[in-house]
Amino acid sequence: MPVHTASCSCGQLAATTSADPDRVSVCRCLACQRRTGSVFGAQARFPADSVTISGVSKQFVRVGDAGSRAVFSFCPICGATVHYRTEGRGEYIAIPVGAFAEPAFPGPTVSVYEERMHSWVQMPEHIEHLE
Ligand SMILES: [Zn+2]
Ligand SMILES: [Zn+2]
């Protein structure tokens, strides 16, 4: 039974999950800000075998500060990222939370790159802070 379906803006690229996320995090790094066009990225991590992908995508490889590589899959028509993987963590697929268009989706429990946060952004009180 599908639990959640994420899609791009035009709808041709989709990712359906059969599980709830393992982890939901927020990242304020500048690369996530540029990727999303927002002031932070919010993403949900799922076991790869619980995600079914449909549609055509293009890939963009981003090399992080620590040399890690992430492969982002985006729609070649509307440009929205629908899923990505981090090198060395192939057992997971990450999906931007906004792609679910589901306001009741579980909130973040982990927050990354605090020092790059815009001054007006506030996180939930009990969130775990990393880096
Ligand atoms: Zn699209
Ligand atoms: Zn980031």
GROMACS .gro file of C-alpha atoms and ligand atoms in nm:
model
  133
    1MET     CA    1   0.000   0.000   0.000
    2PRO     CA    2   0.148   0.337  -0.096
    3VAL     CA    3   0.186   0.562   0.205
    4HIS     CA    4   0.315   0.882   0.047
    5THR     CA    5   0.359   1.007  -0.310
    6ALA     CA    6   0.603   1.282  -0.404
    7SER     CA    7   0.605   1.449  -0.744
    8CYS     CA    8   0.764   1.732  -0.939
    9SER     CA    9   0.574   2.049  -1.032
   10CYS     CA   10   0.446   1.914  -1.365
   11GLY     CA   11   0.373   1.566  -1.225
   12GLN     CA   12   0.563   1.346  -1.471
   13LEU     CA   13   0.833   1.243  -1.219
   14ALA     CA   14   0.704   1.074  -0.904
   15ALA     CA   15   0.828   0.869  -0.610
   16THR     CA   16   0.586   0.655  -0.411
   17THR     CA   17   0.683   0.513  -0.075
   18SER     CA   18   0.540   0.210   0.100
   19ALA     CA   19   0.678   0.318   0.438
   20ASP     CA   20   0.694   0.617   0.666
   21PRO     CA   21   1.029   0.799   0.665
   22ASP     CA   22   1.323   0.674   0.871
   23ARG     CA   23   1.429   1.030   0.941
   24VAL     CA   24   1.318   1.380   0.850
   25SER     CA   25   1.582   1.654   0.858
   26VAL     CA   26   1.630   2.019   0.778
   27CYS     CA   27   1.952   2.151   0.623
   28ARG     CA   28   2.045   2.517   0.598
   29CYS     CA   29   2.369   2.473   0.402
   30LEU     CA   30   2.411   2.717   0.117
   31ALA     CA   31   2.400   2.439  -0.143
   32CYS     CA   32   2.059   2.328  -0.016
   33GLN     CA   33   1.944   2.688  -0.022
   34ARG     CA   34   2.048   2.714  -0.387
   35ARG     CA   35   1.898   2.377  -0.478
   36THR     CA   36   1.558   2.455  -0.332
   37GLY     CA   37   1.545   2.831  -0.384
   38SER     CA   38   1.426   2.843  -0.023
   39VAL     CA   39   1.622   2.931   0.292
   40PHE     CA   40   1.654   2.567   0.397
   41GLY     CA   41   1.595   2.224   0.256
   42ALA     CA   42   1.369   1.971   0.430
   43GLN     CA   43   1.411   1.610   0.333
   44ALA     CA   44   1.278   1.270   0.435
   45ARG     CA   45   1.493   0.959   0.422
   46PHE     CA   46   1.342   0.623   0.326
   47PRO     CA   47   1.481   0.270   0.289
   48ALA     CA   48   1.558   0.246  -0.085
   49ASP     CA   49   1.353  -0.070  -0.124
   50SER     CA   50   1.040   0.107  -0.001
   51VAL     CA   51   1.046   0.367  -0.282
   52THR     CA   52   0.908   0.321  -0.637
   53ILE     CA   53   1.010   0.584  -0.892
   54SER     CA   54   0.827   0.661  -1.214
   55GLY     CA   55   0.893   0.912  -1.492
   56VAL     CA   56   1.200   1.057  -1.660
   57SER     CA   57   1.472   1.235  -1.465
   58LYS     CA   58   1.808   1.400  -1.516
   59GLN     CA   59   2.086   1.384  -1.260
   60PHE     CA   60   2.300   1.647  -1.097
   61VAL     CA   61   2.598   1.543  -0.885
   62ARG     CA   62   2.686   1.774  -0.599
   63VAL     CA   63   3.015   1.741  -0.411
   64GLY     CA   64   2.974   1.845  -0.047
   65ASP     CA   65   3.216   2.034   0.181
   66ALA     CA   66   3.354   1.706   0.315
   67GLY     CA   67   3.396   1.556  -0.034
   68SER     CA   68   3.082   1.344  -0.019
   69ARG     CA   69   2.880   1.321  -0.339
   70ALA     CA   70   2.504   1.338  -0.369
   71VAL     CA   71   2.314   1.255  -0.688
   72PHE     CA   72   1.998   1.461  -0.729
   73SER     CA   73   1.731   1.343  -0.973
   74PHE     CA   74   1.519   1.621  -1.115
   75CYS     CA   75   1.248   1.657  -1.377
   76PRO     CA   76   1.394   1.776  -1.711
   77ILE     CA   77   1.068   1.958  -1.789
   78CYS     CA   78   0.992   2.157  -1.472
   79GLY     CA   79   1.327   2.125  -1.292
   80ALA     CA   80   1.200   2.009  -0.952
   81THR     CA   81   1.412   1.758  -0.758
   82VAL     CA   82   1.207   1.454  -0.654
   83HIS     CA   83   1.466   1.220  -0.506
   84TYR     CA   84   1.836   1.191  -0.431
   85ARG     CA   85   2.097   0.958  -0.295
   86THR     CA   86   2.416   1.020  -0.104
   87GLU     CA   87   2.723   0.823  -0.208
   88GLY     CA   88   2.800   0.549   0.042
   89ARG     CA   89   2.441   0.556   0.169
   90GLY     CA   90   2.284   0.364  -0.119
   91GLU     CA   91   2.043   0.192   0.120
   92TYR     CA   92   1.849   0.518   0.148
   93ILE     CA   93   1.661   0.746  -0.088
   94ALA     CA   94   1.597   1.103   0.023
   95ILE     CA   95   1.292   1.293  -0.096
   96PRO     CA   96   1.233   1.667  -0.047
   97VAL     CA   97   0.945   1.700   0.199
   98GLY     CA   98   0.774   1.969  -0.010
   99ALA     CA   99   0.745   1.727  -0.304
  100PHE     CA  100   0.481   1.536  -0.106
  101ALA     CA  101   0.254   1.843  -0.090
  102GLU     CA  102   0.124   1.691   0.232
  103PRO     CA  103   0.098   1.942   0.518
  104ALA     CA  104   0.045   1.664   0.775
  105PHE     CA  105   0.375   1.496   0.680
  106PRO     CA  106   0.594   1.418   0.987
  107GLY     CA  107   0.810   1.716   1.090
  108PRO     CA  108   1.190   1.724   1.114
  109THR     CA  109   1.374   1.570   1.408
  110VAL     CA  110   1.726   1.668   1.297
  111SER     CA  111   1.868   2.007   1.198
  112VAL     CA  112   2.198   2.053   1.010
  113TYR     CA  113   2.422   2.354   0.933
  114GLU     CA  114   2.281   2.587   1.195
  115GLU     CA  115   2.542   2.856   1.137
  116ARG     CA  116   2.405   2.921   0.789
  117MET     CA  117   2.050   2.970   0.909
  118HIS     CA  118   1.876   3.295   0.826
  119SER     CA  119   1.824   3.495   1.145
  120TRP     CA  120   1.445   3.488   1.120
  121VAL     CA  121   1.414   3.108   1.086
  122GLN     CA  122   1.304   2.918   1.396
  123MET     CA  123   1.320   2.542   1.444
  124PRO     CA  124   1.096   2.320   1.657
  125GLU     CA  125   1.197   2.328   2.024
  126HIS     CA  126   1.309   1.967   2.064
  127ILE     CA  127   1.492   1.920   1.736
  128GLU     CA  128   1.836   1.752   1.743
  129HIS     CA  129   2.112   1.988   1.624
  130LEU     CA  130   2.404   1.854   1.421
  131GLU     CA  131   2.721   2.044   1.308
  132ZN      ZN  132   0.816   1.800  -1.377
  133ZN      ZN  133   2.239   2.102   0.291
   0.00000   0.00000   0.00000
